[in-house]
Amino acid sequence: MDKIIFIAVELGIAVAFFCMGKFVFPNIPKTAFEKLTTLSDWAAKFVVWAREFLKTSTGPEKMEMVVEKLKAIADRAGIDITKEELQAIAQTAYEAMKAGEKEAAATAQPLEAVTAAAPTVNIYTGGQKPAEGTTAIATDNVPDGALEPNEDGTVNVYNAAGEKVGIATPEEVEAAEKNVTRIAVEE
C-alpha cells in the first residue's frame, strides 16, 4: 500500500511540474516581452509627439516629458520600471525615428529623376493656385486623351473625379511642376 501512495505522490508531482512547464513558465517571459514591446511602441509615439508639439522645448525637456508619459503608461499597466530604463527606451525610440528620417531622405528621388522616369505628372492642387510645397499625385487613372496636348499647345485640366474642368497653358503647367516638392503614388 505504501508503494501505491508513493507512486501516486510521484505522479502528482510530475503532473504539477509538467503543468508549470507547459503553462506557467512560458508565459512569464512572454508577458515581460509584451510589456517591453508595449512601452517601446508608446515611446515611438511619444517621441514623435515631442518632436511635433514641443518645438520650443530643449532636447532634455522633451526627454523628460516623454519619460513622464511612459511612466504613466507603465504605472497603469502595472509595469515596475526605473526612470533610467524608461530613458533608455525613449532614447532608442528617438534614434529609430532619426534613422528612419535619414533613410527616407536617402531614398527620396529628386524631381528630375522622377519626371525623367515618368514624363507625365498629374498635379492636383485642390482648385487653388499652386503654392510652394505642392504634392503631385502620380496616377494611372487618367481619362482617354488626357495626356495629349491640344492643337494650340494647351493641355486639358481634370479634377480628381477625372472630369475636364478647364485648360492650362504650357507656362502654367511648368510653373505648377516647379512648385512640386513631393510626389505621392496613388494606389
Coordinates of C-alpha atoms in Angstrom, one line a residue:
M1 CA 0.0 0.0 0.0
D2 CA 2.9 2.4 0.8
K3 CA 4.3 1.8 -2.7
I4 CA 0.9 2.9 -4.3
I5 CA 0.8 6.1 -2.2
F6 CA 4.5 6.8 -3.1
I7 CA 3.8 6.3 -6.8
A8 CA 0.7 8.5 -6.6
V9 CA 2.7 11.3 -5.0
E10 CA 5.4 11.0 -7.6
L11 CA 2.8 11.1 -10.4
G12 CA 1.1 14.2 -8.8
I13 CA 4.5 15.9 -8.6
A14 CA 5.3 15.0 -12.2
V15 CA 1.9 16.4 -13.4
A16 CA 2.4 19.6 -11.3
F17 CA 5.8 20.2 -12.9
F18 CA 4.5 19.4 -16.3
C19 CA 1.7 21.9 -15.9
M20 CA 4.1 24.5 -14.6
G21 CA 6.5 23.9 -17.5
K22 CA 3.6 23.9 -20.0
F23 CA 1.5 26.8 -18.8
V24 CA 3.3 29.0 -16.2
F25 CA 7.0 29.3 -17.2
P26 CA 6.4 30.1 -20.9
N27 CA 4.1 32.9 -20.1
I28 CA 6.5 34.7 -17.7
P29 CA 9.0 35.8 -20.4
K30 CA 6.2 36.4 -22.9
T31 CA 4.4 38.8 -20.6
A32 CA 7.7 40.7 -19.9
F33 CA 8.4 40.8 -23.6
E34 CA 4.9 42.0 -24.4
K35 CA 5.2 44.7 -21.7
L36 CA 8.5 45.9 -23.1
T37 CA 7.1 45.9 -26.6
T38 CA 4.1 47.9 -25.4
L39 CA 6.4 50.5 -23.8
S40 CA 8.6 50.7 -26.9
D41 CA 5.5 51.3 -29.1
W42 CA 4.3 54.0 -26.8
A43 CA 7.8 55.5 -26.7
A44 CA 7.9 55.8 -30.5
K45 CA 4.6 57.6 -30.5
F46 CA 5.6 60.0 -27.6
V47 CA 8.9 60.8 -29.3
V48 CA 7.1 61.9 -32.5
W49 CA 4.6 63.8 -30.3
A50 CA 7.5 65.6 -28.6
R51 CA 9.1 66.5 -31.9
E52 CA 5.8 67.9 -33.3
F53 CA 4.3 69.6 -30.3
L54 CA 7.2 70.7 -28.1
K55 CA 9.2 72.5 -30.8
T56 CA 10.2 75.3 -28.4
S57 CA 11.5 72.9 -25.7
T58 CA 15.1 71.7 -25.5
G59 CA 16.1 68.1 -26.0
P60 CA 16.3 67.3 -22.3
E61 CA 12.9 68.9 -21.6
K62 CA 11.4 66.7 -24.4
M63 CA 13.1 63.6 -23.0
E64 CA 11.7 64.4 -19.5
M65 CA 8.1 64.8 -20.9
V66 CA 8.4 61.5 -22.9
V67 CA 9.7 59.7 -19.8
E68 CA 6.8 61.1 -17.7
K69 CA 4.3 59.9 -20.2
L70 CA 5.9 56.5 -20.4
K71 CA 5.9 56.3 -16.6
A72 CA 2.2 57.0 -16.5
I73 CA 1.6 54.2 -19.1
A74 CA 3.9 51.8 -17.1
D75 CA 2.1 52.6 -13.9
R76 CA -1.3 52.0 -15.4
A77 CA -0.1 48.6 -16.9
G78 CA 1.4 47.6 -13.6
I79 CA 5.0 47.5 -15.0
D80 CA 7.7 48.1 -12.5
I81 CA 10.4 50.0 -14.3
T82 CA 13.0 52.6 -13.4
K83 CA 13.4 56.1 -14.8
E84 CA 16.8 55.1 -16.3
E85 CA 15.2 52.2 -18.1
L86 CA 12.4 54.5 -19.5
Q87 CA 15.1 56.9 -20.6
A88 CA 16.8 54.1 -22.5
I89 CA 13.6 53.1 -24.2
A90 CA 12.8 56.7 -25.1
Q91 CA 16.4 57.2 -26.5
T92 CA 16.1 54.1 -28.6
A93 CA 12.8 55.3 -30.0
Y94 CA 14.4 58.7 -30.8
E95 CA 17.3 57.1 -32.5
A96 CA 15.0 54.8 -34.5
M97 CA 12.9 57.9 -35.6
K98 CA 16.1 59.7 -36.7
A99 CA 17.4 56.7 -38.6
G100 CA 14.0 56.5 -40.4
E101 CA 14.2 60.1 -41.4
K102 CA 17.8 59.7 -42.7
E103 CA 16.7 56.6 -44.7
A104 CA 13.7 58.4 -46.1
A105 CA 15.9 61.3 -47.1
A106 CA 18.5 59.0 -48.7
T107 CA 15.9 57.1 -50.8
A108 CA 14.0 60.2 -51.9
Q109 CA 14.4 60.8 -55.6
P110 CA 14.9 64.3 -56.9
L111 CA 12.1 65.7 -59.0
E112 CA 14.2 65.5 -62.2
A113 CA 14.8 61.7 -61.7
V114 CA 11.1 61.1 -61.2
T115 CA 10.0 63.1 -64.1
A116 CA 12.6 61.6 -66.4
A117 CA 11.3 58.1 -65.5
A118 CA 7.6 59.2 -65.8
P119 CA 7.4 62.3 -68.0
T120 CA 3.8 63.0 -67.2
V121 CA 3.0 64.2 -63.7
N122 CA -0.6 64.9 -62.7
I123 CA -0.8 67.7 -60.2
Y124 CA -3.9 68.2 -58.1
T125 CA -3.9 71.5 -56.3
G126 CA -7.5 71.3 -55.0
G127 CA -8.7 74.1 -57.2
Q128 CA -6.2 76.6 -55.7
K129 CA -3.3 78.3 -57.3
P130 CA -0.1 76.3 -57.0
A131 CA 1.7 77.1 -53.8
E132 CA 5.1 76.3 -52.5
G133 CA 5.1 72.7 -51.4
T134 CA 2.5 71.2 -53.8
T135 CA 2.2 67.5 -53.8
A136 CA 2.0 65.8 -57.2
I137 CA -0.2 62.7 -57.4
A138 CA 1.2 60.0 -59.7
T139 CA -1.8 58.0 -61.0
D140 CA -2.7 55.5 -63.7
N141 CA -6.4 56.6 -63.5
V142 CA -6.3 59.1 -66.4
P143 CA -9.2 59.8 -68.9
D144 CA -8.5 58.8 -72.5
G145 CA -6.6 61.5 -74.4
A146 CA -5.8 63.4 -71.2
L147 CA -2.1 63.2 -71.8
E148 CA -2.2 64.6 -75.3
P149 CA -1.7 68.4 -75.8
N150 CA -4.3 70.4 -77.6
E151 CA -3.6 71.9 -81.1
D152 CA -2.8 75.3 -79.6
G153 CA -0.3 73.7 -77.1
T154 CA -2.5 73.9 -74.1
V155 CA -3.4 70.9 -72.0
N156 CA -6.7 69.9 -70.5
V157 CA -7.2 70.2 -66.8
Y158 CA -9.1 67.5 -64.9
N159 CA -10.5 67.3 -61.4
A160 CA -10.0 64.3 -59.0
A161 CA -13.0 62.6 -60.5
G162 CA -11.5 62.7 -64.0
E163 CA -13.8 65.4 -65.3
K164 CA -12.5 68.1 -67.6
V165 CA -12.6 71.5 -65.7
G166 CA -10.5 73.7 -68.0
I167 CA -7.3 74.2 -69.8
A168 CA -3.7 75.2 -68.8
T169 CA -1.0 76.9 -70.9
P170 CA 2.4 75.3 -71.1
E171 CA 3.7 78.1 -68.8
E172 CA 1.1 77.4 -66.2
V173 CA 2.0 73.7 -66.3
E174 CA 5.7 74.5 -66.0
A175 CA 5.0 76.8 -63.0
A176 CA 3.0 74.1 -61.3
E177 CA 5.7 71.5 -61.9
K178 CA 8.3 73.7 -60.4
N179 CA 6.3 74.0 -57.2
V180 CA 6.1 70.2 -56.7
T181 CA 8.2 69.2 -53.7
R182 CA 6.6 65.8 -53.0
I183 CA 5.3 63.1 -55.3
A184 CA 2.7 60.7 -53.9
V185 CA 1.9 57.5 -55.8
E186 CA -1.9 56.8 -55.9
E187 CA -2.5 53.1 -55.0

